[in-house]
Amino acid sequence: MRTILFGNSYGGYLANLCAKIAPWSIDFILDNSSFVNLFGNIFRLIGFGKEIDFTRYHGTYDDTLFKNIFLYLSDKTYWNNNKFSKNYFSNARKIIREPLNKEHLIIQSLYPNPKYILYHSIFDERSPFKNKENFVHILKELNFKVE
């Protein structure tokens, strides 16, 4: 039986993350417009942004329910930026969550790996096309099957 993972945006990100963690168990990845690294301020999407400035790095907000009230919403997270905390969001914890990590892709290429079918708009403002283009370039360089 074949294992096919597909998704767009976050679903595609999770599909790529599964391929990173267990490449031998997946046959195909179909990804439409996922992000492949925690670039810019995307860290806010794991709930970490509220610790820095919840008005700038919120998950979402609502300014329509009440006349003079803005509701800033964030995901709950265990991560923080306190280097002495067991929940410190270190660089190691960041890069393990990034499909676009050349060192990890080199290791992944040593195992049976899935065929990648990737779509991404050059006009995507949330997840830059250049990041996905770099991801595809590295996959091809390491002899992954990519369309």
Tab-separated table of C-alpha atoms in Angstrom:
chain	number	residue	atom	x	y	z
A	1	MET	CA	0.000	0.000	0.000
A	2	ARG	CA	1.310	3.446	-0.920
A	3	THR	CA	1.461	6.376	1.474
A	4	ILE	CA	0.610	9.717	-0.116
A	5	LEU	CA	0.628	12.933	1.896
A	6	PHE	CA	-0.859	16.095	0.496
A	7	GLY	CA	-1.827	19.503	1.701
A	8	ASN	CA	-1.689	23.178	1.071
A	9	SER	CA	-0.144	25.777	3.335
A	10	TYR	CA	0.096	24.146	6.797
A	11	GLY	CA	-0.966	20.739	5.481
A	12	GLY	CA	1.842	20.809	2.924
A	13	TYR	CA	4.252	21.913	5.630
A	14	LEU	CA	3.228	18.939	7.788
A	15	ALA	CA	3.591	16.576	4.807
A	16	ASN	CA	7.142	17.830	4.226
A	17	LEU	CA	7.897	17.537	7.936
A	18	CYS	CA	6.706	13.910	7.947
A	19	ALA	CA	9.005	13.204	4.988
A	20	LYS	CA	11.866	14.757	6.939
A	21	ILE	CA	11.221	12.636	10.018
A	22	ALA	CA	10.423	9.290	8.328
A	23	PRO	CA	11.274	9.471	4.607
A	24	TRP	CA	11.237	5.669	4.186
A	25	SER	CA	7.553	5.460	5.096
A	26	ILE	CA	6.190	7.911	2.498
A	27	ASP	CA	5.854	7.383	-1.259
A	28	PHE	CA	4.579	10.760	-2.472
A	29	ILE	CA	4.358	14.328	-1.197
A	30	LEU	CA	1.896	16.621	-2.951
A	31	ASP	CA	2.432	20.127	-1.613
A	32	ASN	CA	0.645	23.298	-2.651
A	33	SER	CA	2.089	26.535	-1.258
A	34	SER	CA	3.537	25.348	2.035
A	35	PHE	CA	6.280	27.181	3.848
A	36	VAL	CA	9.563	25.270	4.172
A	37	ASN	CA	11.346	27.274	6.852
A	38	LEU	CA	10.510	29.553	9.778
A	39	PHE	CA	11.418	32.735	7.917
A	40	GLY	CA	10.785	36.305	9.001
A	41	ASN	CA	8.045	36.538	11.596
A	42	ILE	CA	6.377	33.222	10.787
A	43	PHE	CA	7.401	32.031	14.272
A	44	ARG	CA	4.223	33.786	15.419
A	45	LEU	CA	2.266	30.914	13.883
A	46	ILE	CA	3.538	28.516	16.545
A	47	GLY	CA	2.344	30.873	19.265
A	48	PHE	CA	5.787	32.196	20.046
A	49	GLY	CA	5.153	35.726	18.804
A	50	LYS	CA	2.877	36.709	21.675
A	51	GLU	CA	5.840	36.564	24.030
A	52	ILE	CA	7.648	39.191	21.967
A	53	ASP	CA	4.778	41.560	21.119
A	54	PHE	CA	1.257	40.156	20.857
A	55	THR	CA	0.010	43.225	18.945
A	56	ARG	CA	2.551	42.701	16.133
A	57	TYR	CA	3.056	38.922	16.092
A	58	HIS	CA	-0.398	37.510	16.773
A	59	GLY	CA	-1.855	34.441	15.069
A	60	THR	CA	-4.884	36.419	13.946
A	61	TYR	CA	-7.077	39.257	15.175
A	62	ASP	CA	-10.644	40.501	15.047
A	63	ASP	CA	-11.678	44.137	14.958
A	64	THR	CA	-15.301	43.598	13.905
A	65	LEU	CA	-16.976	42.142	17.008
A	66	PHE	CA	-16.758	45.293	19.087
A	67	LYS	CA	-16.620	48.936	18.139
A	68	ASN	CA	-13.430	49.976	19.967
A	69	ILE	CA	-11.832	46.649	20.866
A	70	PHE	CA	-9.231	44.672	18.949
A	71	LEU	CA	-8.961	40.987	19.866
A	72	TYR	CA	-5.470	39.567	19.282
A	73	LEU	CA	-5.404	35.783	19.189
A	74	SER	CA	-2.383	33.500	19.512
A	75	ASP	CA	-1.836	29.775	19.719
A	76	LYS	CA	-0.873	28.335	23.079
A	77	THR	CA	2.776	27.369	23.155
A	78	TYR	CA	5.258	25.958	25.594
A	79	TRP	CA	8.135	27.851	23.948
A	80	ASN	CA	9.723	30.998	25.285
A	81	ASN	CA	12.856	33.076	24.734
A	82	ASN	CA	14.342	32.546	28.216
A	83	LYS	CA	17.688	30.773	27.634
A	84	PHE	CA	17.555	29.272	31.129
A	85	SER	CA	14.138	27.674	30.671
A	86	LYS	CA	13.639	24.043	29.661
A	87	ASN	CA	11.152	25.427	27.115
A	88	TYR	CA	13.645	27.763	25.448
A	89	PHE	CA	13.044	27.873	21.684
A	90	SER	CA	16.653	27.208	20.696
A	91	ASN	CA	18.045	27.114	17.182
A	92	ALA	CA	18.054	23.294	17.346
A	93	ARG	CA	14.317	23.334	18.102
A	94	LYS	CA	13.813	25.711	15.198
A	95	ILE	CA	15.742	23.823	12.523
A	96	ILE	CA	14.169	20.458	13.360
A	97	ARG	CA	10.863	22.087	12.308
A	98	GLU	CA	12.219	23.293	8.964
A	99	PRO	CA	12.004	21.030	5.905
A	100	LEU	CA	14.480	23.390	4.196
A	101	ASN	CA	17.679	22.459	6.007
A	102	LYS	CA	20.436	21.232	3.706
A	103	GLU	CA	22.273	19.224	6.379
A	104	HIS	CA	19.084	17.381	7.270
A	105	LEU	CA	18.190	16.867	3.596
A	106	ILE	CA	21.603	15.287	2.975
A	107	ILE	CA	20.900	12.768	5.746
A	108	GLN	CA	17.355	12.253	4.446
A	109	SER	CA	18.732	11.533	0.949
A	110	LEU	CA	20.550	8.455	2.299
A	111	TYR	CA	17.213	6.734	2.930
A	112	PRO	CA	14.440	5.694	0.563
A	113	ASN	CA	12.538	8.911	0.021
A	114	PRO	CA	9.275	10.080	-1.502
A	115	LYS	CA	8.620	11.648	-4.847
A	116	TYR	CA	7.818	15.339	-4.420
A	117	ILE	CA	5.169	17.145	-6.461
A	118	LEU	CA	5.298	20.797	-5.474
A	119	TYR	CA	3.235	23.818	-6.500
A	120	HIS	CA	3.805	27.385	-5.390
A	121	SER	CA	2.704	30.786	-6.680
A	122	ILE	CA	5.356	33.397	-7.380
A	123	PHE	CA	2.838	35.926	-6.015
A	124	ASP	CA	2.500	34.246	-2.599
A	125	GLU	CA	2.977	36.971	0.025
A	126	ARG	CA	2.753	34.728	3.073
A	127	SER	CA	5.349	32.132	2.098
A	128	PRO	CA	7.937	33.450	-0.356
A	129	PHE	CA	8.335	31.557	-3.627
A	130	LYS	CA	12.136	31.914	-3.380
A	131	ASN	CA	12.185	29.683	-0.287
A	132	LYS	CA	10.328	26.899	-2.118
A	133	GLU	CA	12.525	27.399	-5.187
A	134	ASN	CA	15.613	26.927	-2.995
A	135	PHE	CA	14.041	23.810	-1.447
A	136	VAL	CA	13.409	22.319	-4.912
A	137	HIS	CA	16.953	23.158	-6.015
A	138	ILE	CA	18.462	21.338	-3.023
A	139	LEU	CA	16.134	18.344	-3.467
A	140	LYS	CA	17.180	18.018	-7.118
A	141	GLU	CA	20.846	18.498	-6.227
A	142	LEU	CA	20.528	15.547	-3.827
A	143	ASN	CA	18.772	13.401	-6.481
A	144	PHE	CA	15.313	13.443	-4.962
A	145	LYS	CA	12.492	12.865	-7.428
A	146	VAL	CA	10.817	16.265	-7.843
A	147	GLU	CA	8.164	17.645	-10.174
